PDB file of C-alpha atoms in Angstrom:
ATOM      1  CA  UNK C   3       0.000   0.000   0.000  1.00 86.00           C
ATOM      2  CA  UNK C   4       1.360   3.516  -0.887  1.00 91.00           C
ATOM      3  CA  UNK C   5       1.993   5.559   2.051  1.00 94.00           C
ATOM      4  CA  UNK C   6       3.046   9.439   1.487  1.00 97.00           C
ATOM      5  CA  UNK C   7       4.484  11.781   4.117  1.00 97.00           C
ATOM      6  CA  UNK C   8       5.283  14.723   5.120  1.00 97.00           C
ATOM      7  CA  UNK C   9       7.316  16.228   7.043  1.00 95.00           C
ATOM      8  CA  UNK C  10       7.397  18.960   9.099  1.00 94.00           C
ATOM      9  CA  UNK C  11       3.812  19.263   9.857  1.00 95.00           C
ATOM     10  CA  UNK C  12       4.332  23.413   9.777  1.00 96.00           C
ATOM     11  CA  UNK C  13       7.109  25.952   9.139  1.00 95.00           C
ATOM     12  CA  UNK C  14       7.371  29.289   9.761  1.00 97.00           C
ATOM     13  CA  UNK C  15       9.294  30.995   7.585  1.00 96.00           C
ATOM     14  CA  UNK C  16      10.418  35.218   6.981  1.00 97.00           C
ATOM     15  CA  UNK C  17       9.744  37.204   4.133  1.00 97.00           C
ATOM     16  CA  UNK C  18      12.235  36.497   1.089  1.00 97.00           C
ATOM     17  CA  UNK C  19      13.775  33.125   2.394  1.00 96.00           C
ATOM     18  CA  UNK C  20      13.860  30.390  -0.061  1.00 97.00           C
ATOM     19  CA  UNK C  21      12.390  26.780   1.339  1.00 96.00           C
ATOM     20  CA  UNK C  22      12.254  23.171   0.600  1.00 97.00           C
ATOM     21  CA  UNK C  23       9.255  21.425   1.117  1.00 97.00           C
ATOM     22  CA  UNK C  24       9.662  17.246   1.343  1.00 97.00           C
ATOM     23  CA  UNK C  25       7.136  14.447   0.108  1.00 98.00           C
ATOM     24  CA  UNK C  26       8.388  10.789   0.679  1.00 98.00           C
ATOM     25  CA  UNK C  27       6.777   7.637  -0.676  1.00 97.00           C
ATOM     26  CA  UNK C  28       7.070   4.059  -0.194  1.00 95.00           C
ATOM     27  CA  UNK C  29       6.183   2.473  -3.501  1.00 91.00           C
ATOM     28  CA  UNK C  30       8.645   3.738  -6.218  1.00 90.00           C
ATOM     29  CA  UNK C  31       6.299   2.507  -9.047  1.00 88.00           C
ATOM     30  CA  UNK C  32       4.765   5.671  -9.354  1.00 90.00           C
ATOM     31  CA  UNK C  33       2.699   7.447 -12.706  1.00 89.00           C
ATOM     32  CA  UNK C  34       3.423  11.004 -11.668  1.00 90.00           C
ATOM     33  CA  UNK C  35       3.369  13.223  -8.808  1.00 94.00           C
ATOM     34  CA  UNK C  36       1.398  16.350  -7.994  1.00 94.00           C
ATOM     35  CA  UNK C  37       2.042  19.004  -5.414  1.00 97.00           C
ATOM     36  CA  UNK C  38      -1.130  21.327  -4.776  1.00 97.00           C
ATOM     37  CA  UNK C  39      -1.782  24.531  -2.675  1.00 97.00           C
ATOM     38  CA  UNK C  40      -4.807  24.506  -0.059  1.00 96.00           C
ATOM     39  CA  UNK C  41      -5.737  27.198   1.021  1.00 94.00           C
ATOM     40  CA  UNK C  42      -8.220  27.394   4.615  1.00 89.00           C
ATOM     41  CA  UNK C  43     -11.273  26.517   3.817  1.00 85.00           C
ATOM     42  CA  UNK C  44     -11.091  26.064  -0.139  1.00 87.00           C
ATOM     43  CA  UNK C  45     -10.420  23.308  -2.513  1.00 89.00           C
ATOM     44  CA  UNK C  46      -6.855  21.832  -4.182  1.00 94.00           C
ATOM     45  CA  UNK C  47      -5.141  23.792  -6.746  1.00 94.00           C
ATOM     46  CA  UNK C  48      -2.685  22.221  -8.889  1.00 93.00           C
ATOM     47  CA  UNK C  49       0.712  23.793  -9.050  1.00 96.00           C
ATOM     48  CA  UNK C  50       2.865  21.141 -10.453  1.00 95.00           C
ATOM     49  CA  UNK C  51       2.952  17.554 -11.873  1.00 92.00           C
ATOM     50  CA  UNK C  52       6.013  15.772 -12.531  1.00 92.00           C
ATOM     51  CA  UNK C  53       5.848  12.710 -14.852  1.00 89.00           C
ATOM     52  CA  UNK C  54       7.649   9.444 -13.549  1.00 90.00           C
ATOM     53  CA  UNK C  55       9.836   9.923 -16.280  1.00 90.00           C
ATOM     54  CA  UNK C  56      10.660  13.781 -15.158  1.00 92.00           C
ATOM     55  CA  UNK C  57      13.595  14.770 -12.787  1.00 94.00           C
ATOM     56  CA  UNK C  58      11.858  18.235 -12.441  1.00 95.00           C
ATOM     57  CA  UNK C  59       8.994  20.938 -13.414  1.00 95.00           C
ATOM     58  CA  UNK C  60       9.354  24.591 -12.849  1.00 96.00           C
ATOM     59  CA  UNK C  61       6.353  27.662 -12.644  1.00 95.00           C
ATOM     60  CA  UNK C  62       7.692  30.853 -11.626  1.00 96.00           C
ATOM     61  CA  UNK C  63       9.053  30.802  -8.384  1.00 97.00           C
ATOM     62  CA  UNK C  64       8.555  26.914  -7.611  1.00 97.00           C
ATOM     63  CA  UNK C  65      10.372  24.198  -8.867  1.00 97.00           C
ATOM     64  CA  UNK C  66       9.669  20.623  -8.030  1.00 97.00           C
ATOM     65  CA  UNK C  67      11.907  17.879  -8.513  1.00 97.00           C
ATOM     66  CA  UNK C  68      11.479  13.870  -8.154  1.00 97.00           C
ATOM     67  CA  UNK C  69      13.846  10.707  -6.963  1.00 96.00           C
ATOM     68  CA  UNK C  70      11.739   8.416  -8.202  1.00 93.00           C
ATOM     69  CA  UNK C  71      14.121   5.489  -6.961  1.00 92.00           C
ATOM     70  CA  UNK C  72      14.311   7.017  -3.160  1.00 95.00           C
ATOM     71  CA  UNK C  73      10.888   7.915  -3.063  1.00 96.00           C
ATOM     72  CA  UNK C  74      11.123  11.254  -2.450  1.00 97.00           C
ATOM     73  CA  UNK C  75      10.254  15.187  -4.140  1.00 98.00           C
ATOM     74  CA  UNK C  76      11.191  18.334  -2.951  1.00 98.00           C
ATOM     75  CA  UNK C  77       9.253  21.466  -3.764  1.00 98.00           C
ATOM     76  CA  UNK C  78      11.158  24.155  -3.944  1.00 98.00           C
ATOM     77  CA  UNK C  79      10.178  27.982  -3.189  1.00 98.00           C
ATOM     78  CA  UNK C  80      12.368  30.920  -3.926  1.00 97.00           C
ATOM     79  CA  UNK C  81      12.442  34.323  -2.383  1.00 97.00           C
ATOM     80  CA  UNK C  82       8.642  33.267  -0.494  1.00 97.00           C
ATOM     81  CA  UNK C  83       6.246  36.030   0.448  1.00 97.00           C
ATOM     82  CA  UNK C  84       3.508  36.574   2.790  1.00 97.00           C
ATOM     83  CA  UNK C  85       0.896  35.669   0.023  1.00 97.00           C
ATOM     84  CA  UNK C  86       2.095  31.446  -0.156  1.00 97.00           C
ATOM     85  CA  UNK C  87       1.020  30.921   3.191  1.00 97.00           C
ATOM     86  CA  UNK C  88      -1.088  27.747   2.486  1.00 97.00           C
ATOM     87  CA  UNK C  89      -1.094  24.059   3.539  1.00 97.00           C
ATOM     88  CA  UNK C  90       1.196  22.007   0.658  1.00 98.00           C
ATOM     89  CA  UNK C  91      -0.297  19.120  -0.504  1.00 98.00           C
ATOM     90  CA  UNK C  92       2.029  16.483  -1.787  1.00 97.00           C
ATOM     91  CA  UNK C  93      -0.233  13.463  -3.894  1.00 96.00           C
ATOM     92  CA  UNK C  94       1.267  10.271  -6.009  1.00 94.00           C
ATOM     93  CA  UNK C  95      -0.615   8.375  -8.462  1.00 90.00           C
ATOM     94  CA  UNK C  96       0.443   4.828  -8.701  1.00 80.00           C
ATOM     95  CA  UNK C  97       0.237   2.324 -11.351  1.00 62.00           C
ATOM     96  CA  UNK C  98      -3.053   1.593 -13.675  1.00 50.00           C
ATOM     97  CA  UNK C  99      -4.653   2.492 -10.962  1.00 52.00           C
ATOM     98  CA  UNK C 100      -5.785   6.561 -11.495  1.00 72.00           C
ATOM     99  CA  UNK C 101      -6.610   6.911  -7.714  1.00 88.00           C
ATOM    100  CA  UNK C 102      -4.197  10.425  -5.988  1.00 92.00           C
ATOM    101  CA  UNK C 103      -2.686   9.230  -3.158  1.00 94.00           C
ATOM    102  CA  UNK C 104      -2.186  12.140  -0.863  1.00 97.00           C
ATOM    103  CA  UNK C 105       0.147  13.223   2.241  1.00 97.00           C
ATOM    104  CA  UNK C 106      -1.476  14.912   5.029  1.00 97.00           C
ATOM    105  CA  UNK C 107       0.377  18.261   3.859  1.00 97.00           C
ATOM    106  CA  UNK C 108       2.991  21.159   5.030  1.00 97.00           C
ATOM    107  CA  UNK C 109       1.313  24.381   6.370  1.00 97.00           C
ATOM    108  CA  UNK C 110       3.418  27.146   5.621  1.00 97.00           C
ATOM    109  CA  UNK C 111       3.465  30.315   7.237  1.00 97.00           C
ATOM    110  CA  UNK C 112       5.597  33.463   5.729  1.00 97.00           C
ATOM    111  CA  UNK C 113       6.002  36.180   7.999  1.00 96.00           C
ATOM    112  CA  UNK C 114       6.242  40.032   6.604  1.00 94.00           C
TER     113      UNK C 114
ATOM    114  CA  UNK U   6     -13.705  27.477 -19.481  1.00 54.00           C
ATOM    115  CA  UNK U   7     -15.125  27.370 -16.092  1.00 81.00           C
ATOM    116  CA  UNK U   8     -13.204  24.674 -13.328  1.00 92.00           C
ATOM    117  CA  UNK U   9     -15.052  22.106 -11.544  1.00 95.00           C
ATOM    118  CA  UNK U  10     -18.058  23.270  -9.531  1.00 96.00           C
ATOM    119  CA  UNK U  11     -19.325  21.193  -6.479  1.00 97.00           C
ATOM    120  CA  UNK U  12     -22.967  22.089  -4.682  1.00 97.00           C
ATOM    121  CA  UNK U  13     -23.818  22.859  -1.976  1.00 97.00           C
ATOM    122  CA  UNK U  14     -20.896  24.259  -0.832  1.00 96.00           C
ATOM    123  CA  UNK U  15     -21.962  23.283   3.166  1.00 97.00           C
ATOM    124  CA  UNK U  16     -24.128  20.907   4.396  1.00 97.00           C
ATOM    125  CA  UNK U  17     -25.449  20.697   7.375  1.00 98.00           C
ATOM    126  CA  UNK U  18     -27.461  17.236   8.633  1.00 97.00           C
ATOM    127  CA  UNK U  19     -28.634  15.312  11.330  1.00 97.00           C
ATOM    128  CA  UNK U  20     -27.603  11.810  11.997  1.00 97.00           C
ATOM    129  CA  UNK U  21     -29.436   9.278  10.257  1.00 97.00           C
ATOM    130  CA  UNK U  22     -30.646  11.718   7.739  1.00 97.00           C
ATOM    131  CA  UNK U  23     -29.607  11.031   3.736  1.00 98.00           C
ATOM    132  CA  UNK U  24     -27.978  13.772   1.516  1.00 98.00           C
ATOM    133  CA  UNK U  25     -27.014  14.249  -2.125  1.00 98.00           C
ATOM    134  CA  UNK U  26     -23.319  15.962  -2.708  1.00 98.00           C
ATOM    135  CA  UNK U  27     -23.023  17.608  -6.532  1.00 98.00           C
ATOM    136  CA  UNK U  28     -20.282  17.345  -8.639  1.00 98.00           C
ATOM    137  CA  UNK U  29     -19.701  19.313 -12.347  1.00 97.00           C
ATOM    138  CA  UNK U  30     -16.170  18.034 -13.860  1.00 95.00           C
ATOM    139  CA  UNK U  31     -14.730  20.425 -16.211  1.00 94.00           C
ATOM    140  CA  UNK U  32     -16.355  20.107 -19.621  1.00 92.00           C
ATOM    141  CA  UNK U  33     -14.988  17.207 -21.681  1.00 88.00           C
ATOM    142  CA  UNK U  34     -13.541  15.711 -18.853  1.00 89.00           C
ATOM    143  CA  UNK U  35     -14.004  11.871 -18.868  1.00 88.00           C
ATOM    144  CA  UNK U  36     -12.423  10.987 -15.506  1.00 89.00           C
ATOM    145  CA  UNK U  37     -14.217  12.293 -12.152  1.00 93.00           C
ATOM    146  CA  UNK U  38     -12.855  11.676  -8.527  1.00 94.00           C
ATOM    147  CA  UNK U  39     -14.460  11.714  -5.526  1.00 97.00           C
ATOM    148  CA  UNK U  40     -12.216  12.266  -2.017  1.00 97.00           C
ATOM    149  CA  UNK U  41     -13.165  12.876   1.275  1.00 97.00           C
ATOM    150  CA  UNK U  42     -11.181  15.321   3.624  1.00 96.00           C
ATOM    151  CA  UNK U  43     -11.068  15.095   7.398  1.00 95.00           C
ATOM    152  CA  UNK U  44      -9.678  17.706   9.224  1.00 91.00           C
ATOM    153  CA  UNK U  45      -5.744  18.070   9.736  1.00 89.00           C
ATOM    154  CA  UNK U  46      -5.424  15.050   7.133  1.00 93.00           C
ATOM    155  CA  UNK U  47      -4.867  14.945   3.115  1.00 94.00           C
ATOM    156  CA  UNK U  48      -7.629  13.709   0.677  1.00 96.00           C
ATOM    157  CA  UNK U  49      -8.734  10.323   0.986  1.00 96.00           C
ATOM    158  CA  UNK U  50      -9.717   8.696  -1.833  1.00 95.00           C
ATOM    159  CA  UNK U  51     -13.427   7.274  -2.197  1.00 97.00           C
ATOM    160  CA  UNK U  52     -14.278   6.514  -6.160  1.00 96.00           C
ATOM    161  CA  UNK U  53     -13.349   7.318  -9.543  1.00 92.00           C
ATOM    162  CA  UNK U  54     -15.545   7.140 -12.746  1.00 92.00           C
ATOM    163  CA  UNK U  55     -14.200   6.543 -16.187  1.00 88.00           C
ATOM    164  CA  UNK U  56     -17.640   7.988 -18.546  1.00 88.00           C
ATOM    165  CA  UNK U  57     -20.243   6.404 -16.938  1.00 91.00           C
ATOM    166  CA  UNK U  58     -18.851   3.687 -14.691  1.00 90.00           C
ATOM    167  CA  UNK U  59     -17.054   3.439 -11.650  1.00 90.00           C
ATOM    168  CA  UNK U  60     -13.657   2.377 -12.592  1.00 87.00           C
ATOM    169  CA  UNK U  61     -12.632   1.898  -8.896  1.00 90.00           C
ATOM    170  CA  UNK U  62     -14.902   2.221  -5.871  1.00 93.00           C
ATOM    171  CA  UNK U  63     -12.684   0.764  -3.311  1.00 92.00           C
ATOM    172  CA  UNK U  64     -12.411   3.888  -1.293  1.00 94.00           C
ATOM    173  CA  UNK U  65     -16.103   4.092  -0.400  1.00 96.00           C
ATOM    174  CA  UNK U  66     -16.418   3.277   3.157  1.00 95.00           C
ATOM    175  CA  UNK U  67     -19.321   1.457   3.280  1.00 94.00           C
ATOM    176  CA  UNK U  68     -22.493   0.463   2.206  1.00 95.00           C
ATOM    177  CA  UNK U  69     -23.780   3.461   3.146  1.00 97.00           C
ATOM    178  CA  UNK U  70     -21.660   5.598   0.038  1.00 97.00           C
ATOM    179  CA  UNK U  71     -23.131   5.592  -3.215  1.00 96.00           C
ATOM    180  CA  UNK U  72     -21.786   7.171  -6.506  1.00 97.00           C
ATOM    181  CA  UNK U  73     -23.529   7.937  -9.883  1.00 96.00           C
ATOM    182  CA  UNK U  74     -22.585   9.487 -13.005  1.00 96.00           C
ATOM    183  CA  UNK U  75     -25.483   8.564 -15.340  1.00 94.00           C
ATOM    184  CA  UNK U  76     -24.587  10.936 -18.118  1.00 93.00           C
ATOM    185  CA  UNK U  77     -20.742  10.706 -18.380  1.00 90.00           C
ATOM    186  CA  UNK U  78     -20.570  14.790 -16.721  1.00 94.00           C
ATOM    187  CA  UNK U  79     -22.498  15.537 -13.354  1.00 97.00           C
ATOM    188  CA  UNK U  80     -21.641  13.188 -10.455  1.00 97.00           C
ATOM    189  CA  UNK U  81     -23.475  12.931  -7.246  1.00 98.00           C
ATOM    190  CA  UNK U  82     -22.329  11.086  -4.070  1.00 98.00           C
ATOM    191  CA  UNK U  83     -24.670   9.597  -1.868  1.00 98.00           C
ATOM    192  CA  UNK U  84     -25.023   9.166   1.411  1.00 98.00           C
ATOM    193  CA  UNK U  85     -27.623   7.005   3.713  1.00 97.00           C
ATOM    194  CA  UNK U  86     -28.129   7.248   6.982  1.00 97.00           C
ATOM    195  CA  UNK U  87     -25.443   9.549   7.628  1.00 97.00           C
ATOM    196  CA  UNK U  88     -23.473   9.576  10.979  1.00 97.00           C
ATOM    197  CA  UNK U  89     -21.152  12.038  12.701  1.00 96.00           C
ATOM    198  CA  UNK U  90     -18.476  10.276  11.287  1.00 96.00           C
ATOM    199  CA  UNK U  91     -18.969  11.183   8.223  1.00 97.00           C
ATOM    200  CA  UNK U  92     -18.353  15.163   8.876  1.00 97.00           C
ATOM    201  CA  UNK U  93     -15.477  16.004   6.694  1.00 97.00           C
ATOM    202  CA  UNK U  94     -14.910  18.132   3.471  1.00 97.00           C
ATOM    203  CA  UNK U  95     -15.898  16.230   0.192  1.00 98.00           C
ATOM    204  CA  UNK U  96     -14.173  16.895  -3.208  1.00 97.00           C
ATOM    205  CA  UNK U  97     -14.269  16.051  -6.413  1.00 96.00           C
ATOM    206  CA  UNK U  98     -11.754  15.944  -9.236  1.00 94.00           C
ATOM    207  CA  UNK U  99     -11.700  16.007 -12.868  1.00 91.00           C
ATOM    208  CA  UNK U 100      -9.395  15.382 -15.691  1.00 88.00           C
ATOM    209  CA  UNK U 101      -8.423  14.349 -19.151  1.00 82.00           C
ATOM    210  CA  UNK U 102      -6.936  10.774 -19.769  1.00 73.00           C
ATOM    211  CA  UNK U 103      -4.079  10.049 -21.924  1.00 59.00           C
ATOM    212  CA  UNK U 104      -0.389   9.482 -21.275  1.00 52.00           C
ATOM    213  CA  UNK U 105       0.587  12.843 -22.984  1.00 54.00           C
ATOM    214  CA  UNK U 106      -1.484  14.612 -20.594  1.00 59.00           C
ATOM    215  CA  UNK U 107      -0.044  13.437 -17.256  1.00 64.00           C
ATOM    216  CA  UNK U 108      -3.586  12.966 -16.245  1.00 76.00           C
ATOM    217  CA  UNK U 109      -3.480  16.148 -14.051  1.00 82.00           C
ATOM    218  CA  UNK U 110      -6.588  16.201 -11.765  1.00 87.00           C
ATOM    219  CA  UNK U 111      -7.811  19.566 -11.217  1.00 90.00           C
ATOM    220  CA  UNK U 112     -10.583  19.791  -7.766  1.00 93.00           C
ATOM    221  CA  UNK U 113     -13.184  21.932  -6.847  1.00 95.00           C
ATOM    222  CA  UNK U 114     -14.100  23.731  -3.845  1.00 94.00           C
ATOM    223  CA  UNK U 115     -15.547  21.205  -2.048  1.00 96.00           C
ATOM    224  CA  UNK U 116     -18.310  20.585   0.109  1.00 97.00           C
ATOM    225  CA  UNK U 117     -18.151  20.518   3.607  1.00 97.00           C
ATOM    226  CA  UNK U 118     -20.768  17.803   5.343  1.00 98.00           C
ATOM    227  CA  UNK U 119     -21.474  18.591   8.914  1.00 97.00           C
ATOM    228  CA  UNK U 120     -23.801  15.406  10.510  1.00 97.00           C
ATOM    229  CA  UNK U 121     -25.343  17.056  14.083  1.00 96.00           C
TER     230      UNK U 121
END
């Protein structure tokens, strides 16, 4: 059974430092991976997806990257500001099967 | 186009009472999702509907959970005798299949199911 996790549960970060989120998973057989945004009280938005074949996608200011082998992605946010305070959602789909596996998320703070 | 729309946006039951959740994927979108959200924890997974059919349905609870899609667009989840148990945030995906596309499941808002 695919497990995903995160960890820290919440960081706290200032204004303008760059941060690394983590997502681990135990079953390397993976399809892709998608990290999404929540924010407090709303629904999942997508912010990248990184095919199995991928090493790495890039928007903007994030850039995620993917071990596929040590079952693990980083998300990675440069010069953060007070507006990407959210929860992180980290979410693996695995195999034939077209079910998202998700971790139980990062929520960020950035402080002005 | 518009992004996947889910209705009502809160619910608010008693126990033992039934209620109908609303899903509309985004328009062409042959793959629908249903997850359920409990607070503090990430998505769960409940059912997923390729066109018409549930593909997979092993993530429905119980008995008591009930899917249908009887058009290939709009989705509703049901739920019978509802318990307090069942109080969490319900969303729904959509998205386009094909290996090209990565398969990318965009959500909606949600609804959030309160059972008094």
């Amino acid at each position: 059974k695919q497990e995903v996790t995160q960890i820290p549960a919440a960081l706290s970060v200032p204004e303008g430092e760059n941060l690394v989120l983590n997502c681990s998973f135990t079953d390397s057989a993976i399809y892709n991976l998608q990290w999404f945004r929540q924010d407090p009280g709303k629904g999942l938005t997508s912010l990248l997806l990184i095919q199995s074949s991928q090493r790495e996608q890039t928007s903007g200011r994030l850039n995620a990257s993917l071990d596929k082998s040590s079952g693990r992605s980083t998300l990675y946010i440069a010069a953060s500001q007070p507006g990407d305070s959210a929860t992180y959602l980290c979410a693996v789909r695995t195999g034939a099967n077209s079910k998202l596996t998700f971790g139980k998320g990062i929520t960020l703070s950035v402080r002005p | 186009g518009a992004g996947v729309s889910q209705t009502p946006s809160n619910k608010v039951t008693e126990k033992g009472k039934y209620v109908e959740l609303r899903c509309d994927p985004i328009s062409g979108h042959t793959a629908l999702y249903w997850y359920r959200q409990s607070l503090g924890q990430g998505p769960e997974f409940l059912i997923y509907f390729q066109g018409t059919g549930a593909a997979d349905d092993s993530g429905l609870p119980n008995d008591r959970f009930f899917a249908v899609r009887p058009e290939g667009s709009v989705s509703t989840l049901k739920i019978q005798r509802t318990e307090r148990g069942d109080s969490a945030v319900y969303l729904c995906a959509s998205s386009l299949i094909g290996a090209a596309l990565g398969n990318e499941q965009f959500f909606g808002p949600g609804t959030r199911l309160t059972v008094l």
